[in-house]
Coordinates of C-alpha atoms in Angstrom, one line a residue:
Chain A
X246 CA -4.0 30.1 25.3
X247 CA -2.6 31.9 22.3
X248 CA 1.0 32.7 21.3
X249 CA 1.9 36.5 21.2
X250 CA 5.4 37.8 20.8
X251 CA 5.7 38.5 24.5
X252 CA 4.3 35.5 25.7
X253 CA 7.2 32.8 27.3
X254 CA 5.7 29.5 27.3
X255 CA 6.7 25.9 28.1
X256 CA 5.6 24.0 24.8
X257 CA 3.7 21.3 26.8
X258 CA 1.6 24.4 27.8
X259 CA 0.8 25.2 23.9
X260 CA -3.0 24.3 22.9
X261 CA -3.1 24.1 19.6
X262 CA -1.3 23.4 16.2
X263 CA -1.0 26.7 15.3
X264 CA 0.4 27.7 18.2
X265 CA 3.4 25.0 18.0
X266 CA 3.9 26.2 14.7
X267 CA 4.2 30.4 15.9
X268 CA 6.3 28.9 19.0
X269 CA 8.1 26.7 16.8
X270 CA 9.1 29.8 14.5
X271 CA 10.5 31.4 16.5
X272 CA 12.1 29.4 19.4
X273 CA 13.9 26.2 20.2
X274 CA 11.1 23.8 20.6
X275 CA 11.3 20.0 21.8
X276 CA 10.1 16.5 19.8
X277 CA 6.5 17.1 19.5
X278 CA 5.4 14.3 20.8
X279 CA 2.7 14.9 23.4
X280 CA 2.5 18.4 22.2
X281 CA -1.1 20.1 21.3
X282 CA -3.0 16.7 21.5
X283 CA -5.8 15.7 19.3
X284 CA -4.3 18.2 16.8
X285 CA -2.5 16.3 13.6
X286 CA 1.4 15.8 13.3
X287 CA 3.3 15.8 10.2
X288 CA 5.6 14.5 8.2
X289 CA 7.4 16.9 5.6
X290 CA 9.1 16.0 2.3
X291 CA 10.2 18.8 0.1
X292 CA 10.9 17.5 -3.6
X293 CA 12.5 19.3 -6.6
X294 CA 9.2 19.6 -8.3
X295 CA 10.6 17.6 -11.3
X296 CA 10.0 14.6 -9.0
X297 CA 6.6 15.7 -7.4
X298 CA 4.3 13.3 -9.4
X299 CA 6.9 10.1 -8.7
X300 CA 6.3 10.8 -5.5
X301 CA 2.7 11.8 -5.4
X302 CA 2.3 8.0 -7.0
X303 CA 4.8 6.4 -4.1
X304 CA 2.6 7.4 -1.7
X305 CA -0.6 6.6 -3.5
X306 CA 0.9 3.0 -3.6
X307 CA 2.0 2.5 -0.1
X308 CA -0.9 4.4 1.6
X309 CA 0.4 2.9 5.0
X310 CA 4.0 4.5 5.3
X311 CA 3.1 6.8 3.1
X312 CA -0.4 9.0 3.9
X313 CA -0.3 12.0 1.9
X314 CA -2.5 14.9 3.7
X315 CA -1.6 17.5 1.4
X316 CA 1.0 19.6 -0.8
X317 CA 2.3 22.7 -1.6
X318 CA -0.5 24.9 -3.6
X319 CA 2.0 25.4 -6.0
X320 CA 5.5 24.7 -6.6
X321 CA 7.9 27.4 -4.5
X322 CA 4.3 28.3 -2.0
X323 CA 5.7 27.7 1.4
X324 CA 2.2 29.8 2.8
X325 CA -0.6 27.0 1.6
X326 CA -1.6 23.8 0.8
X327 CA -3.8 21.8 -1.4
X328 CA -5.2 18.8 0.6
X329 CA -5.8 15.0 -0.7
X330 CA -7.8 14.4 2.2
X331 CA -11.4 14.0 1.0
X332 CA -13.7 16.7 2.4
X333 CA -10.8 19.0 3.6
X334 CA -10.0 21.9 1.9
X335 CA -6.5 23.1 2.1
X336 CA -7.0 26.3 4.6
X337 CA -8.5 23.6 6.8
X338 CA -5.5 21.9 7.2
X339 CA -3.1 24.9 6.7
X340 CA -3.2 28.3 7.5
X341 CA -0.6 31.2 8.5
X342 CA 2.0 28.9 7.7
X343 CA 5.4 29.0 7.0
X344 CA 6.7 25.5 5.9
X345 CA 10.1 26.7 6.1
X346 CA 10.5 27.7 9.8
X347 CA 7.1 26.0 11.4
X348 CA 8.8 22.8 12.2
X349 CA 11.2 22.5 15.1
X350 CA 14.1 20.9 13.1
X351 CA 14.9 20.2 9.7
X352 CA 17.3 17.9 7.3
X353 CA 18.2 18.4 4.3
X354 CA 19.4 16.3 1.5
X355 CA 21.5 16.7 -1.3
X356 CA 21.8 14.8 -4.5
X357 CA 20.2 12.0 -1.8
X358 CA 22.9 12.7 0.5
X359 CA 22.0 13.7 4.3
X360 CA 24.2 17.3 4.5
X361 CA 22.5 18.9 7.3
X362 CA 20.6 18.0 10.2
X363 CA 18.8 19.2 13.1
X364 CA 19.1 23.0 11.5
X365 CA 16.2 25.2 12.4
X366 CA 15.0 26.3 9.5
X367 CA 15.5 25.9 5.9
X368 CA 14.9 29.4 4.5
X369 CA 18.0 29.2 2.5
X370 CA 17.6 26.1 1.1
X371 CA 13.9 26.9 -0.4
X372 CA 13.4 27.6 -3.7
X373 CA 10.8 28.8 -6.3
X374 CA 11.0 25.5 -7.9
X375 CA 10.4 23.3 -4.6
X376 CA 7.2 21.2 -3.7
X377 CA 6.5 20.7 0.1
X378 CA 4.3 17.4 1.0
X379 CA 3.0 16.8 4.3
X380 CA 2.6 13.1 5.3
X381 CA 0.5 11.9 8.4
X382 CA 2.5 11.0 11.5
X383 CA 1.6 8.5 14.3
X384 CA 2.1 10.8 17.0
X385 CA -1.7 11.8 15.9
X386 CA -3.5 8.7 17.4
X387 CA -1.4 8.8 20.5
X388 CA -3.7 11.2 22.5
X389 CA -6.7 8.8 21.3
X390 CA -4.6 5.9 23.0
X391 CA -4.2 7.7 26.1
X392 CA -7.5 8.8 26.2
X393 CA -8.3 5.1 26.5
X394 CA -6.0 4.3 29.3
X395 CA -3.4 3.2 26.8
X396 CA -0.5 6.1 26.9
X397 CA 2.6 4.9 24.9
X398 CA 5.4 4.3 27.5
X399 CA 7.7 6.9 25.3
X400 CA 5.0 9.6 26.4
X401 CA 4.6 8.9 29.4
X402 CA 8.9 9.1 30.2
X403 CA 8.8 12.0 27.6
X404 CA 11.0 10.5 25.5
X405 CA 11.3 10.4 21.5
X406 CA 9.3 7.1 20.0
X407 CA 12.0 5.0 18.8
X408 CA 12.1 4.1 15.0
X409 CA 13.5 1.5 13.1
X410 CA 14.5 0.8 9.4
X411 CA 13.0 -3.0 8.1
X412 CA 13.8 -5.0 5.1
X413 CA 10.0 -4.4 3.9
X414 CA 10.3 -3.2 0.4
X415 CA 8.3 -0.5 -0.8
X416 CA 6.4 -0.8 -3.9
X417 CA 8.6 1.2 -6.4
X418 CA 6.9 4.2 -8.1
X419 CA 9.2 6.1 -11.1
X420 CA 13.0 6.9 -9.2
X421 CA 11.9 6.1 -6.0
X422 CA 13.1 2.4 -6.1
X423 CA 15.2 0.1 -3.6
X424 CA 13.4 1.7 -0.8
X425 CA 12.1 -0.1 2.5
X426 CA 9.0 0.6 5.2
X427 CA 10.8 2.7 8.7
X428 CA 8.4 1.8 11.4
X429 CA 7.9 3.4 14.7
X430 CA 7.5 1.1 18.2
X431 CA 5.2 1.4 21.3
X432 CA 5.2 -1.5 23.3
X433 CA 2.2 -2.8 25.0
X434 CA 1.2 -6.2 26.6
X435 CA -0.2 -8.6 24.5
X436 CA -3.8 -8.9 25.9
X437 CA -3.8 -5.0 24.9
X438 CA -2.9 -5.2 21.3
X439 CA -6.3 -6.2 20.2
X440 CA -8.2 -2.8 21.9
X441 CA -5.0 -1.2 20.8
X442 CA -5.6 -2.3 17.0
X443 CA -8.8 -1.1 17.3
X444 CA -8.4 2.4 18.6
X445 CA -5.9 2.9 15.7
X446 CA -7.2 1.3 13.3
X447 CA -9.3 4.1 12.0
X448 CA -6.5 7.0 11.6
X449 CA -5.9 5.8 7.9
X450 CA -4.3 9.2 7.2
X451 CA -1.9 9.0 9.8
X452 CA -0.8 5.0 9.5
X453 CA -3.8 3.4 11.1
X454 CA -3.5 0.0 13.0
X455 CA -0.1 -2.0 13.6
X456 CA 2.0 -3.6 10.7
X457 CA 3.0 -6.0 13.1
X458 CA 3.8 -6.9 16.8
X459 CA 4.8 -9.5 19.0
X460 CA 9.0 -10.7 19.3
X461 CA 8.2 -12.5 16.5
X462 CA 7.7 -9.8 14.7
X463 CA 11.4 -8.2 14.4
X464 CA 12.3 -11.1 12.4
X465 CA 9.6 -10.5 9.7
X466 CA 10.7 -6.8 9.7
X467 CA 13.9 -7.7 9.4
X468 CA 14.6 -5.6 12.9
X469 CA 18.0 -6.9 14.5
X470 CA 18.4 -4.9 17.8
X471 CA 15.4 -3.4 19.5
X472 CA 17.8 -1.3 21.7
X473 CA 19.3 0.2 18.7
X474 CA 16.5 2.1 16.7
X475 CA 17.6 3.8 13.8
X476 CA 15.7 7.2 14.8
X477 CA 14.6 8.2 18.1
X478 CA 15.2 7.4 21.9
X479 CA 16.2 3.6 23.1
X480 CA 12.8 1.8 24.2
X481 CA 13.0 1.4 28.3
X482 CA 10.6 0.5 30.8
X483 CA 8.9 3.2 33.3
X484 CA 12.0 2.5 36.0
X485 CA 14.4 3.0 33.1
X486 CA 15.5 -0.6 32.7
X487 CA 16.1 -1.6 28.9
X488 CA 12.6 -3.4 26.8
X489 CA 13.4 -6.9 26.7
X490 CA 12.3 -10.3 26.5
X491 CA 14.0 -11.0 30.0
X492 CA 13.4 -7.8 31.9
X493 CA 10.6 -7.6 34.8
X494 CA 8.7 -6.0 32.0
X495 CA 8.9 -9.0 30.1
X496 CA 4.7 -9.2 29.7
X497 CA 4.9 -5.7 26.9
X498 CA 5.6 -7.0 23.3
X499 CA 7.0 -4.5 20.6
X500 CA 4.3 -3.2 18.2
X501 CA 4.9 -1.8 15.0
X502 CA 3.2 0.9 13.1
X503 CA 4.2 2.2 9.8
X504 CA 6.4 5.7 9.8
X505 CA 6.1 8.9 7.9
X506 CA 10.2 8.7 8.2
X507 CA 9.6 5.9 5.7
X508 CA 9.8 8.9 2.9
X509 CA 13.5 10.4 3.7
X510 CA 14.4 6.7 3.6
X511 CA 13.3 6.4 0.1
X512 CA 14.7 10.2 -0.7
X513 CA 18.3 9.0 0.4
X514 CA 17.9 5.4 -1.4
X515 CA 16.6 7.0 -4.9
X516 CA 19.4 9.0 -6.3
X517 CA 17.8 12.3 -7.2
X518 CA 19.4 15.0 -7.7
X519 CA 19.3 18.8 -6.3
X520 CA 18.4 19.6 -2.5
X521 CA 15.8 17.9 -0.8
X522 CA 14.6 18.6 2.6
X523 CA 12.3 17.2 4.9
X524 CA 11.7 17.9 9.2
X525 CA 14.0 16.3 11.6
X526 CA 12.4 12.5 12.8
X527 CA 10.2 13.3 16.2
X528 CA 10.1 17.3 15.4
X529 CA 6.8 17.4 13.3
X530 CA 4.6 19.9 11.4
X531 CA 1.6 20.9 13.6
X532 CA -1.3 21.3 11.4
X533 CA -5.0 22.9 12.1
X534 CA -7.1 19.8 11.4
X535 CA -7.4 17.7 14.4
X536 CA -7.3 14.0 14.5
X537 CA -11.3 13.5 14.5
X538 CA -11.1 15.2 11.1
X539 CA -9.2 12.5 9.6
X540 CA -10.5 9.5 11.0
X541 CA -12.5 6.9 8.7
Chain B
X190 CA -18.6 -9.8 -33.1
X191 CA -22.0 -11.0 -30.7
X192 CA -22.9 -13.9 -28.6
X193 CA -25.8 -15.6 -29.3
X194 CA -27.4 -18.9 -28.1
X195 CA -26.3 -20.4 -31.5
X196 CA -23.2 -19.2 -32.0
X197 CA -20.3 -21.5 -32.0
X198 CA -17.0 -19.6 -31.0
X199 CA -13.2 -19.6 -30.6
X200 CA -13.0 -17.9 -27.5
X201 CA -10.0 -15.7 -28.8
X202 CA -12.3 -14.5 -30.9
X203 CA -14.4 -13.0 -28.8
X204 CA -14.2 -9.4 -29.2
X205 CA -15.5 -7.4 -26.1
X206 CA -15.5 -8.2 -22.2
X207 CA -19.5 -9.0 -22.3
X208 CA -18.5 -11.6 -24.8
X209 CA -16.6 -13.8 -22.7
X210 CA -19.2 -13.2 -20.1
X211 CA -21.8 -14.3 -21.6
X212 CA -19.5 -17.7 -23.7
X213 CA -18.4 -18.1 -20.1
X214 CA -22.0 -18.0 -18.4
X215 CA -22.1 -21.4 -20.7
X216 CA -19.3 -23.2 -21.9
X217 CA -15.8 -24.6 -20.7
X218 CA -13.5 -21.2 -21.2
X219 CA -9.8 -21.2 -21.2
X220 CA -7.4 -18.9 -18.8
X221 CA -8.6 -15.5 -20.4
X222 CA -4.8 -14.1 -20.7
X223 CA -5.3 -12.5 -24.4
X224 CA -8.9 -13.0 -24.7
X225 CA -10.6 -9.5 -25.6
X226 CA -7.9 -7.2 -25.9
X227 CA -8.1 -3.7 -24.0
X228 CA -11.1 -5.0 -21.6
X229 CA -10.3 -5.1 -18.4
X230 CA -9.7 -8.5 -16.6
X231 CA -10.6 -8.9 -12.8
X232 CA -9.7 -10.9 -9.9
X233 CA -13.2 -12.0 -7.7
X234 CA -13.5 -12.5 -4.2
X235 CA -17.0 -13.1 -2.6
X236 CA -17.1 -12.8 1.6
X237 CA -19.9 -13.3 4.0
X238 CA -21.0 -9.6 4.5
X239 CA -19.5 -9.3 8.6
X240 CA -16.2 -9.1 7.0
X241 CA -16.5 -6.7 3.9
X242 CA -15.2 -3.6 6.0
X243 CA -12.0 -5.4 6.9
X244 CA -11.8 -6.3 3.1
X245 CA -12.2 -3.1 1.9
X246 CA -10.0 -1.6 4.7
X247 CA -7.4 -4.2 3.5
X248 CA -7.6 -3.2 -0.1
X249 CA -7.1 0.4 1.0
X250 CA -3.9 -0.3 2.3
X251 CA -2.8 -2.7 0.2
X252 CA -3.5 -1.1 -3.2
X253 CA -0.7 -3.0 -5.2
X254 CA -2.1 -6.3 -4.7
X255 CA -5.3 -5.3 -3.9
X256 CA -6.9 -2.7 -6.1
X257 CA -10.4 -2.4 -6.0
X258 CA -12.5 -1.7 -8.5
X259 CA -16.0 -2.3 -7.7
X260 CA -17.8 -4.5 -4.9
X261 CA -21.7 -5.9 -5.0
X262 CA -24.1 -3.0 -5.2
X263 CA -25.9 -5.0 -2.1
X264 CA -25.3 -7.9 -0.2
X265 CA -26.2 -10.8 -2.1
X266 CA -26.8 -8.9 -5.7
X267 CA -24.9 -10.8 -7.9
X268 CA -26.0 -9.0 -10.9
X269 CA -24.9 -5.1 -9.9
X270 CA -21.9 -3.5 -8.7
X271 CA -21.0 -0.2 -7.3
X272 CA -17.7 1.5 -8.7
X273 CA -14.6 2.4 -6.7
X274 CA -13.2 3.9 -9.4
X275 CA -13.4 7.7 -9.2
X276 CA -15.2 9.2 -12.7
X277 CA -16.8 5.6 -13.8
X278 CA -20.1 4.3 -12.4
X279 CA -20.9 0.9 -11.5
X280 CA -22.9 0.3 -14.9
X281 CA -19.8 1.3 -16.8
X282 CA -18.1 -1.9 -14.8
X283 CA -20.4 -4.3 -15.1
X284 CA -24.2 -4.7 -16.9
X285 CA -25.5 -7.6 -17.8
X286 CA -23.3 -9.9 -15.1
X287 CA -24.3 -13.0 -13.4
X288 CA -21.3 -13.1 -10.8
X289 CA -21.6 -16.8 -10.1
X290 CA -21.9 -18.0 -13.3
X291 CA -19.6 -15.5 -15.7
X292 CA -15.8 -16.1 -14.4
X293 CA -14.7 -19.6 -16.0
X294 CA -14.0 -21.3 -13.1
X295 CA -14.4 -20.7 -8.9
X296 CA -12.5 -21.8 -6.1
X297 CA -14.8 -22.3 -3.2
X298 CA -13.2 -22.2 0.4
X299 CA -15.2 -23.3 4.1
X300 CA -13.9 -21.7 6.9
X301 CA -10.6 -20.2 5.3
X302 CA -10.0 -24.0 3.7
X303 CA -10.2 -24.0 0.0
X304 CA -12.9 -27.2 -0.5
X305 CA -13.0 -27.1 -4.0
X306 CA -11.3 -25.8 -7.0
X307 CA -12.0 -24.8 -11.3
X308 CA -15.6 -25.2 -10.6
X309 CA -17.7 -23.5 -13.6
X310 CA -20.3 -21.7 -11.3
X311 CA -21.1 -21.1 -7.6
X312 CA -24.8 -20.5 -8.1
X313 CA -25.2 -23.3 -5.2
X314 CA -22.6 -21.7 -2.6
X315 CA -24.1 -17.8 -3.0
X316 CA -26.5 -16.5 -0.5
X317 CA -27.9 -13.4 0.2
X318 CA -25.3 -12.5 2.4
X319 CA -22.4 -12.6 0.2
X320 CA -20.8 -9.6 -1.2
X321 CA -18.3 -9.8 -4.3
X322 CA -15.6 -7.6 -4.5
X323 CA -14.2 -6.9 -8.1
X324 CA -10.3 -6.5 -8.0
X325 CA -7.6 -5.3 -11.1
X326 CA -5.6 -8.0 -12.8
X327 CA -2.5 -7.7 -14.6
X328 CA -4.2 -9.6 -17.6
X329 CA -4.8 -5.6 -18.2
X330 CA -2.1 -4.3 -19.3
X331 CA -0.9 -7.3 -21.3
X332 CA -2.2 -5.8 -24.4
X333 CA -0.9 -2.1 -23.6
X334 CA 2.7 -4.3 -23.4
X335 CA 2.3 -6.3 -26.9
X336 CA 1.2 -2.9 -28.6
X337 CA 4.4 -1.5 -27.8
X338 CA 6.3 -4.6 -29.4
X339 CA 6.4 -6.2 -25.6
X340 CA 4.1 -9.3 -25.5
X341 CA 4.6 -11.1 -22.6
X342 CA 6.4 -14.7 -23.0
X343 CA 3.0 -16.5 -21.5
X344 CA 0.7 -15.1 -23.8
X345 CA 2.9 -15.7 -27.2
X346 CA 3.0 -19.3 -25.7
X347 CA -0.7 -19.2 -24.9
X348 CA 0.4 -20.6 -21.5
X349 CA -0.9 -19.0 -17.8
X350 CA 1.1 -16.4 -16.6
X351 CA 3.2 -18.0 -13.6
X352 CA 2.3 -16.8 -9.7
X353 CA 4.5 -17.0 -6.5
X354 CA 3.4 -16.6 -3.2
X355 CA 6.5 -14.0 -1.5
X356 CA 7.6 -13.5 2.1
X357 CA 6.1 -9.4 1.8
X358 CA 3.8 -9.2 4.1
X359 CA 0.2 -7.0 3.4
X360 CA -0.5 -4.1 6.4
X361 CA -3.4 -6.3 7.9
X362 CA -6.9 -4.9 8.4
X363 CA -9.3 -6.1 11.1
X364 CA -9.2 -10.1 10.8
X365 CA -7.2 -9.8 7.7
X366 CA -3.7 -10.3 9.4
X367 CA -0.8 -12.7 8.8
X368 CA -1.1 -12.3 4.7
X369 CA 1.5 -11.4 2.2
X370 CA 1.9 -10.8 -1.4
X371 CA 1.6 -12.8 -4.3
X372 CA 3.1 -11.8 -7.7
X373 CA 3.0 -12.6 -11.1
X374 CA 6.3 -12.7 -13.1
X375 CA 6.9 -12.2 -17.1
X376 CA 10.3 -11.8 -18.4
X377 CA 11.9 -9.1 -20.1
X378 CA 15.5 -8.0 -21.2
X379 CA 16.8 -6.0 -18.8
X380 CA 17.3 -3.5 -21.2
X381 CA 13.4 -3.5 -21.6
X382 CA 12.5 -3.3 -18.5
X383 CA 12.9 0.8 -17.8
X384 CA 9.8 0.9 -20.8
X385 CA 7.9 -1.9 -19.5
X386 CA 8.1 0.0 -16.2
X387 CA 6.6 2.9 -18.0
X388 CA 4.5 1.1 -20.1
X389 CA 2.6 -1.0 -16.7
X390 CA 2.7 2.9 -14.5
X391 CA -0.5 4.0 -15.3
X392 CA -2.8 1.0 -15.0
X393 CA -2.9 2.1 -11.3
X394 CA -6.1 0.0 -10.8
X395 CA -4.6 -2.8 -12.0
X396 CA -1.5 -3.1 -10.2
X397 CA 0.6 -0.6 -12.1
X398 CA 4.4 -1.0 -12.4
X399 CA 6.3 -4.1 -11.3
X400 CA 7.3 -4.5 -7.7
X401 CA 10.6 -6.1 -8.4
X402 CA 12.9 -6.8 -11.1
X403 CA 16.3 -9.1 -11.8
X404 CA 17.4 -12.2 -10.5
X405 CA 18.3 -10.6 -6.9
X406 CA 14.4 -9.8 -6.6
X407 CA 13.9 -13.5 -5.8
X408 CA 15.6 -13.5 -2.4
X409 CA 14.1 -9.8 -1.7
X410 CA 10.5 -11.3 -2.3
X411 CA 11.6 -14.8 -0.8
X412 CA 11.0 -16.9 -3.8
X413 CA 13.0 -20.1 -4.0
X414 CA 12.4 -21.8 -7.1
X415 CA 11.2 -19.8 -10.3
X416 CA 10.0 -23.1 -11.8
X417 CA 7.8 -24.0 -9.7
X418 CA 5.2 -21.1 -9.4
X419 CA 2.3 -22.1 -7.0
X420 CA -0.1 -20.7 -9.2
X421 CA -0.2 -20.8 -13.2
X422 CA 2.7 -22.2 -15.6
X423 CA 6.5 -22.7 -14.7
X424 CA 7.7 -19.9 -17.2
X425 CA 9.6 -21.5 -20.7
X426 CA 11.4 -19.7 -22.8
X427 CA 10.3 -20.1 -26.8
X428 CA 12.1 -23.0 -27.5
X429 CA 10.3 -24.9 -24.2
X430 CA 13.6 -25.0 -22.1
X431 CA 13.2 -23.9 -18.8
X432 CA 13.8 -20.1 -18.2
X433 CA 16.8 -19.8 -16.1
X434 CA 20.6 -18.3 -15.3
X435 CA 22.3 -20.4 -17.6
X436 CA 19.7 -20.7 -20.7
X437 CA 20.4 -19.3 -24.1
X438 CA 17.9 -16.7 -23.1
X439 CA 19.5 -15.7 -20.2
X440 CA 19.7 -12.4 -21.1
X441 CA 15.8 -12.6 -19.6
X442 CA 15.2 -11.5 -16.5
X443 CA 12.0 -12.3 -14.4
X444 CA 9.8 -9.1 -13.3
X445 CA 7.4 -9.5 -11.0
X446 CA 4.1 -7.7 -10.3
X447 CA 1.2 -7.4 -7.7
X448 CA -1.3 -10.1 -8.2
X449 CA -5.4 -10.3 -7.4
X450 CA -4.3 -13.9 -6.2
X451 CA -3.4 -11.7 -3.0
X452 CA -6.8 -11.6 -1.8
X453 CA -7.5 -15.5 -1.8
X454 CA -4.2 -15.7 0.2
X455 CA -5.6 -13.8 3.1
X456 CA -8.8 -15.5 3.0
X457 CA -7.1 -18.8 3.5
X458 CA -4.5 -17.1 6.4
X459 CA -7.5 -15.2 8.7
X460 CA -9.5 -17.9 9.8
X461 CA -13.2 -16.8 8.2
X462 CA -16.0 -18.4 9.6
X463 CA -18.5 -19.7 6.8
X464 CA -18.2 -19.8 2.8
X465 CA -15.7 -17.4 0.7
X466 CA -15.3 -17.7 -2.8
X467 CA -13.2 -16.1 -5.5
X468 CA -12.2 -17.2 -9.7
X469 CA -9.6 -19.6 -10.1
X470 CA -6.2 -18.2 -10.6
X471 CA -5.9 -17.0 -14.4
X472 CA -9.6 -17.5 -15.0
X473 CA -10.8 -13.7 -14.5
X474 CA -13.9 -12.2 -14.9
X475 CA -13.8 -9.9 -17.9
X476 CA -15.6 -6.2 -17.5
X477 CA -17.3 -3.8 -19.8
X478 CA -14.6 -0.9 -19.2
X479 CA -11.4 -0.9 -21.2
X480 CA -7.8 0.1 -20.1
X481 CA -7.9 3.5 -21.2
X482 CA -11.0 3.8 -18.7
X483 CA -8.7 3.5 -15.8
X484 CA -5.4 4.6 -16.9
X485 CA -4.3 7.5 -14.6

């Protein structure tokens, strides 16, 4: 099915990444989780370009918060992309774009303050001078887990994954200092999270397997309150009871993968100055390359 | 300066990386902080082959820590290695290598135990399923540091450089799970540090800028007691007193970096099956390519 100007579609019903993006444009579109599967999800960042190659080396040194898919072809091009994925070319993973309107919702940042967020598009805030980069997204190996019986509960109640901030220090890269790892949370049992480490294991652009799972593991991610993610929808269980150690769904564990949020974290943490922008966490960049183009 | 069979030699006087090799191939050889300026140093660890796609999956997302430079060319060749290093070939690492005999001392470890440590070769332990994976070291940019009037405390003091295990934990690959950082720590002035940090960026394949810095970075990387590294020397300041708060050199601060003792940590936490091996902390194996080969 394709998007044409007259077309009024529910976004569920959209087919591919290009036609979230055209919807997306040009209407009020919902978290895009679940939406177009097998096509990849994105993270946005958009830097001042003075502080495009700190961050180009953030991401090259924390690979698993931080996958960088591509960038802006040049600083101010909102239209194309130059990929870092090996063996994709930048059309590949881009084309009749508009970074500026294609996602559903955008924040934006400045001097590493949050001003605005939720807007719907950022055409005022865009400059010649800005560099966009697009960051893999976990949503992109969720239609490979439901393909294997193993849909993430937030999916499945059409809900936003929930996300959480951790005390896991990045490793620092030029400003970007004092910044942590955000993770996002789908809980399974724990006789799953082997098959479930496997099937993920080999998106490496888009965060691969789990950081960590298990109750144990809010402790070692500094996580306080399960109920109380910092991005996102609660966690509940399929008859809308809270996740929980004592709940009837006590068998499901949480399990952590790294989050392409992780960035805005370490945009607000690193003192930069000017306007920065990035999407709103849940409402992602559709792209054109499709999760089997990406996998290792 | 050359090695030959009947040359008797200070080993800081040793000139290039194939020169400690081949001293090391057959005499007792100190820690190699200092020795051959401007080669690069590397940290070794040798695997059974069924688990050298998790390894190189955990280096992958672990680059800090884990930066690989080259691995075995095949399983058991201990005398070839193919590059990971974009733009440099595996010759260009390594020619002329004996693997088991050219680090100064091994650590051996059975089935994720270390069973024996500092011995000089592990020509009985090899097989011809073993693949060695050649990993940055820090030793690196020590001399990029002392050019610019920065020589770490350790190497004025011709002590080893001091190692921590931390609470960070690595993303986990495949049976690589459970693992976290280990760093290396030299002092600096705090009002050094912003040029050290620029000094260390570029030597991306050998862990590149420090992870932490200050006082406060010991409860961020969990590290109780700077005097009692598990790994290497306790640090001293030039007069031998103890580096600490309350020292006449406490305007030093520690600042700590990625280490290539990483790797050996996750062997001994991922329960391995069979025989692992790897260089004893501080005694690397020295490579044909310099810094500049690698600086990005």
């Amino acid at each position: 099915m394709s998007v044409t100007s007259t077309t009024v579609l529910e976004p569920h019903a959209l087919e591919t990444g290009r036609d979230v993006r055209l919807f997306a444009r040009s209407n009020p579109c919902p978290n895009t989780s679940g939406l177009a599967p097998t096509y990849l999800q994105a993270n946005l960042i958009i830097l001042p370009s003075k502080y495009a190659s700190d961050f180009r080396l953030l991401c090259a040194r924390n690979p698993v918060p931080c996958p960088l898919i591509a960038e802006s072809s040049n600083p101010g091009r909102w239209d194309s992309v130059r990929s870092h994925v090996p063996g994709l070319d930048g059309p590949a993973v881009l084309t009749d774009v508009d970074i500026r309107n294609d996602a559903p919702k955008y924040n934006v940042y400045k001097d590493s303050k949050l001003v605005k967020s939720g807007c719907l598009n950022i055409v005022e805030e865009w400059t010649d001078d800005h560099v966009a980069f697009i960051i893999g997204c976990s949503f992109s190996f969720e239609s490979a887990l439901a393909r294997a019986g193993l849909t993430p509960l937030h999916t499945t109640l059409k809900r936003n994954v929930p996300m959480y901030r951790t005390t896991i220090p990045l490793s620092p890269a030029g400003v970007f200092t004092g910044s942590t790892f955000v993770v996002s949370m789908r809980p399974y049992r724990m006789s799953d999270i082997p098959r479930v480490r496997d099937i993920t294991r080999v998106f490496s652009a888009t965060h691969g397997e789990p950081l960590a799972w298990g109750w144990q593991a809010m402790e070692a991610l500094g996580i306080e309150d399960i109920h109380s993610p910092q991005w996102g929808d609660a966690p509940i269980a399929l008859d809308g009871t809270p996740l929980g150690r004592l709940s009837q769904y006590d068998d499901l564990v949480p399990v952590f993968w790294g989050c392409g949020v992780t960035p805005q974290e370490a945009v607000m943490r690193a003192n930069l100055e000017g306007v920065a922008m990035a999407h709103s966490p849940g409402y992602m960049l559709l792209l054109d390359c499709k999760d089997s183009d990406i996998t290792s």
